[in-house]
Tab-separated table of C-alpha atoms in Angstrom:
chain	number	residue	atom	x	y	z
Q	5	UNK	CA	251.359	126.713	117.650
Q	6	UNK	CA	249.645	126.610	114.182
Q	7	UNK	CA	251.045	126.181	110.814
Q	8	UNK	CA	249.685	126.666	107.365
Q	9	UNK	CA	251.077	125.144	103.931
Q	10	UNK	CA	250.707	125.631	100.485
Q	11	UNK	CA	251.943	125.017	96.975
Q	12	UNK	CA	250.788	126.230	93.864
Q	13	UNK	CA	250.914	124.427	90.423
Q	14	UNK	CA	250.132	126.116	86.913
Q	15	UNK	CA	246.370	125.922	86.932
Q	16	UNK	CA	245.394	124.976	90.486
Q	17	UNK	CA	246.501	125.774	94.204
Q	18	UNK	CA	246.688	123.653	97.322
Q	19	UNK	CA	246.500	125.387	100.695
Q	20	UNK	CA	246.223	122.952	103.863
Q	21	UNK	CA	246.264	124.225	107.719
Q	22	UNK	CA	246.115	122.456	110.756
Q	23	UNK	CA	242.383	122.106	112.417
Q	24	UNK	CA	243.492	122.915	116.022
Q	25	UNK	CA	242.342	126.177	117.623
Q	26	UNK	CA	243.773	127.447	121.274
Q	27	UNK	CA	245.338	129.629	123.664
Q	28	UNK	CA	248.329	129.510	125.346
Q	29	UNK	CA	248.608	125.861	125.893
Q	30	UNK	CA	245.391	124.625	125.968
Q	31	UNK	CA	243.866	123.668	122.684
Q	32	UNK	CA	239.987	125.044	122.310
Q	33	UNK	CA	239.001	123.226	119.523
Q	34	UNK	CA	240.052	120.247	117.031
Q	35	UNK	CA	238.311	120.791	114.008
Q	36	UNK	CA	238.498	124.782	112.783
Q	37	UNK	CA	239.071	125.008	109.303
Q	38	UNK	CA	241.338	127.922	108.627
Q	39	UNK	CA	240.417	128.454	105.194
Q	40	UNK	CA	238.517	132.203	104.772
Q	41	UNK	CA	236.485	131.955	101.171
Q	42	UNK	CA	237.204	135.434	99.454
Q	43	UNK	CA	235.921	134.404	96.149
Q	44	UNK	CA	235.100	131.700	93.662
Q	45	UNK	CA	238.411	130.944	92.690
Q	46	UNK	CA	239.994	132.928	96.140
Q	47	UNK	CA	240.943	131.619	99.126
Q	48	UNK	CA	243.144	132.400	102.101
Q	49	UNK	CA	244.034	130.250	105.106
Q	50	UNK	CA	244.825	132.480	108.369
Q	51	UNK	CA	246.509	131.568	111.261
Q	52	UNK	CA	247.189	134.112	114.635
Q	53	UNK	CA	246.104	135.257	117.615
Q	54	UNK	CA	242.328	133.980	117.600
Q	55	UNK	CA	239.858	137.405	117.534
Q	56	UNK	CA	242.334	138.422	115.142
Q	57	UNK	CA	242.145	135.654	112.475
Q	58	UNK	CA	238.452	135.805	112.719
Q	59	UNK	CA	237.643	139.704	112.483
Q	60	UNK	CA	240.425	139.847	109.602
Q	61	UNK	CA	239.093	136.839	107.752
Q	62	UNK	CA	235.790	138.141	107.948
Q	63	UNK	CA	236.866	141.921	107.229
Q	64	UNK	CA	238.778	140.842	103.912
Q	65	UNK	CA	236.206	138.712	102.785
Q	66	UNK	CA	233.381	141.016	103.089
Q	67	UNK	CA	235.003	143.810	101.070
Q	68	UNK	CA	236.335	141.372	98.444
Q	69	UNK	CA	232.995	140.708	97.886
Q	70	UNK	CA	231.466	144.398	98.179
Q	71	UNK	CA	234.522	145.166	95.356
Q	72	UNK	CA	232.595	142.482	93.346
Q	73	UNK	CA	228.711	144.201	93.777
Q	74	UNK	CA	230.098	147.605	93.280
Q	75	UNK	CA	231.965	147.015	90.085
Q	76	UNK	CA	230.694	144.160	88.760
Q	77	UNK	CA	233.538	141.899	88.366
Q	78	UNK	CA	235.746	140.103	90.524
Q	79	UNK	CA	239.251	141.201	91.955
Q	80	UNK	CA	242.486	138.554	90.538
Q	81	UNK	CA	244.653	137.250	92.897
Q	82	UNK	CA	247.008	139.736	92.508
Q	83	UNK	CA	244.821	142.511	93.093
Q	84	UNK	CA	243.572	140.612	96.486
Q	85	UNK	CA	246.830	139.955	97.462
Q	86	UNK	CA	247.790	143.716	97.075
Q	87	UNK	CA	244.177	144.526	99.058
Q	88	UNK	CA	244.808	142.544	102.066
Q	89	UNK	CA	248.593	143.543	102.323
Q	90	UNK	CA	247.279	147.412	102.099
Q	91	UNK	CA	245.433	146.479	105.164
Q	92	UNK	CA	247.950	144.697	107.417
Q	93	UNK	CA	250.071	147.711	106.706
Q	94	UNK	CA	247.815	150.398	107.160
Q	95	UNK	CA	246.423	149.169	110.323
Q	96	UNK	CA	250.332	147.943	111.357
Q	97	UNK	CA	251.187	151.314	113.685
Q	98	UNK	CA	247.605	151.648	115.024
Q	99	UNK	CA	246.091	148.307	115.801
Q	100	UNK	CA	247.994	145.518	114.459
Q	101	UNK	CA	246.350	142.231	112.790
Q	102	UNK	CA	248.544	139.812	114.487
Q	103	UNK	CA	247.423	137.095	111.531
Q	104	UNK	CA	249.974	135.371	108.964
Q	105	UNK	CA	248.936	133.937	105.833
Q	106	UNK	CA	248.997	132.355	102.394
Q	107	UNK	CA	246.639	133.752	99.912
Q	108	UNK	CA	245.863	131.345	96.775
Q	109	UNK	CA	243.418	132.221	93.501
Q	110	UNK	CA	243.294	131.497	90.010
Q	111	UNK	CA	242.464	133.843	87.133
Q	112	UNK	CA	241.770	132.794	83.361
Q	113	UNK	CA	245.006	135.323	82.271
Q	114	UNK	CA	247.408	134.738	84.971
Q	115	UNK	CA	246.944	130.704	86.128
Q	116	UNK	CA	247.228	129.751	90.138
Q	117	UNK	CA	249.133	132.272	92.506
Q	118	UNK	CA	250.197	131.687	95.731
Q	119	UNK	CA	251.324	134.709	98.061
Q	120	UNK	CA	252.700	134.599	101.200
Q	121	UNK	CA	251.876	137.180	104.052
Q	122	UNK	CA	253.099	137.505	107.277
Q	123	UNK	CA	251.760	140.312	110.156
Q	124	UNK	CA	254.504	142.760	109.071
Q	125	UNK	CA	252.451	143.271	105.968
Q	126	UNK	CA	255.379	141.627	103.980
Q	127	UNK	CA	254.078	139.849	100.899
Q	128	UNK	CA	256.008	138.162	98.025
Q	129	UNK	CA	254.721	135.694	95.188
Q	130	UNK	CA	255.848	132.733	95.960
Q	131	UNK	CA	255.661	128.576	94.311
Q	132	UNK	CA	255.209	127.177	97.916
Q	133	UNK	CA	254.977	128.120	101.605
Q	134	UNK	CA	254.319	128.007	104.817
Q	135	UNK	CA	253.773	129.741	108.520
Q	136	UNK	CA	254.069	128.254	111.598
Q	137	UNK	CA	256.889	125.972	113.672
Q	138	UNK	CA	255.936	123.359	111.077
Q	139	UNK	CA	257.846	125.411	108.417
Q	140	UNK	CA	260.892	124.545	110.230
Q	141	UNK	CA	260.476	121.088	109.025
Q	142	UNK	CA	258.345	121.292	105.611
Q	143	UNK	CA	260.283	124.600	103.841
Q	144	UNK	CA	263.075	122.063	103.192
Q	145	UNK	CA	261.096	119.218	101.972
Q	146	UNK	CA	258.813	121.664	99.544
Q	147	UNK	CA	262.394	122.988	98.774
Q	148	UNK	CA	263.409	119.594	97.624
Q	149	UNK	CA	260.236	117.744	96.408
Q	150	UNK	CA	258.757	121.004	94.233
Q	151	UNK	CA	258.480	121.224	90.447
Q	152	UNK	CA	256.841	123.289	88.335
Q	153	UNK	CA	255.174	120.856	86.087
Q	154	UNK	CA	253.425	118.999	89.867
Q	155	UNK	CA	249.868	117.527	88.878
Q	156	UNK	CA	247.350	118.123	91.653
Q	157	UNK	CA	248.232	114.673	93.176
Q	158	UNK	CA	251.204	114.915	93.557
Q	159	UNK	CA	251.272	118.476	95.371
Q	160	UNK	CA	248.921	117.125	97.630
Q	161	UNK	CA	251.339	113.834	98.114
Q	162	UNK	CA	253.833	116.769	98.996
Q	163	UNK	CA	252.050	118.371	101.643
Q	164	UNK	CA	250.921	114.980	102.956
Q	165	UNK	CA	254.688	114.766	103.166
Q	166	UNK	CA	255.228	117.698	104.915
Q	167	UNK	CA	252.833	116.780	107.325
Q	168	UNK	CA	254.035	113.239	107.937
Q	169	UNK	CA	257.170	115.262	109.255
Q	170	UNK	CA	255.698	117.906	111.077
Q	171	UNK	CA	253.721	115.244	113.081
Q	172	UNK	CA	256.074	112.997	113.596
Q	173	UNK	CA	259.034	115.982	114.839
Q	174	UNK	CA	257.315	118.824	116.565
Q	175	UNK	CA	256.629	118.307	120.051
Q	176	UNK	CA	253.422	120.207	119.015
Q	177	UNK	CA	250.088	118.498	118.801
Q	178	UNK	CA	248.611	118.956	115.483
Q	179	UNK	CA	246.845	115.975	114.811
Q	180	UNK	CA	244.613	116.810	112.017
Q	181	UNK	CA	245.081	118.730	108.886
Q	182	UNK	CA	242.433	120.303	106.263
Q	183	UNK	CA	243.643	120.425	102.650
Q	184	UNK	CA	241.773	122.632	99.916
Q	185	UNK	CA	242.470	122.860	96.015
Q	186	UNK	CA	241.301	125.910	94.462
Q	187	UNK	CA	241.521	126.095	90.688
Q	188	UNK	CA	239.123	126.752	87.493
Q	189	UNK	CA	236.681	124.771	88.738
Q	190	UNK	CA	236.611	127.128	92.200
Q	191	UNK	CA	237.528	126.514	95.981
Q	192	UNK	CA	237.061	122.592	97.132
Q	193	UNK	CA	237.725	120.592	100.137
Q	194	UNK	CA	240.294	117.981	99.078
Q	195	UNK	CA	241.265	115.850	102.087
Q	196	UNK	CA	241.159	115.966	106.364
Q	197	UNK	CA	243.948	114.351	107.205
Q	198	UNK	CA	244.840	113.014	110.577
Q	199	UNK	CA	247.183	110.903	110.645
Q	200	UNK	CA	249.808	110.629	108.092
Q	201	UNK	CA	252.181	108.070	109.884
């Protein structure tokens, strides 16, 4: 019942996830923000079975950041990416994560990355993505709308679209969205959206 989205441009990365938090079919809370902080210029937005997104988030992000103390510098995307998918997999035959997500970072060599996860521990690199019933209806607009060369505007116009269509198909509630940019300048806030009609 949750859906995350992201697209990544050459220097910068947008992530946005829906702000609703539940079980079953009753919705808990309105206003979670799904975005785990891993680093400066790191970021991951979780979605899953609720104990699960939280003790993941929080287990990822705490030994991202004990990498960093021990050794001085920080890890790249790629070698975060890589980290969290040699989690999900190890722990995949003896107690599962049940989390999917999209993992986004810049580095000063490589530019933005975006990588998709899902609970199988299957990760590729990817220009844009998303989790969630809401991929039904945005993988095909992303698919259409997304270029290469998109300024930070107008990748955030692009989710807005996706969202526009995700509220106004799904027989899902998700009334309110959260939308970060991470890039050079580090992980920001960028827009809560809630209605995009």
């Amino acid at each position: 019942m949750e859906c995350l989205l992201g697209v990544c441009g050459r220097d910068f990365v947008v992530l946005a996830a829906d702000c609703n938090s539940g079980r079953s079919v009753l919705v808990m809370k309105q206003n979670e923000d799904k975005l785990v902080k891993l680093d400066d210029r790191l970021g991951m937005v979780v979605c899953g079975e609720a104990g699960d997104t939280a003790a993941f988030g929080e287990y990822v992000q705490k030994n991202i950041q004990l990498y960093k103390i021990r050794h001085g510098y920080s890890l790249s995307p790629h070698a975060a990416a890589n980290f969290i998918r040699r989690q999900l997999a190890d722990n995949l035959r003896r107690s599962p994560y049940y989390v999917n997500l999209l993992v986004g970072g810049y580095d000063e060599h490589d530019g933005a990355s975006l990588y998709f996860m899902d609970y199988f521990a299957t990760m590729a690199k990817v220009p844009f993505g998303a989790h969630g019933y809401g991929s039904y209806v945005s993988l095909s607009i992303m698919d259409k709308y997304y270029r290469e060369d998109l300024s930070e505007q107008q990748a955030v116009d692009l989710l807005g679209k996706c969202i526009a269509e995700i509220q106004k198909r799904l027989v899902l509630n998700l009334p309110q969205f959260m939308i970060h940019v991470i890039d050079k300048n580090g992980v920001r806030v960028k827009d809560a959206v809630t209605d995009m009609e």
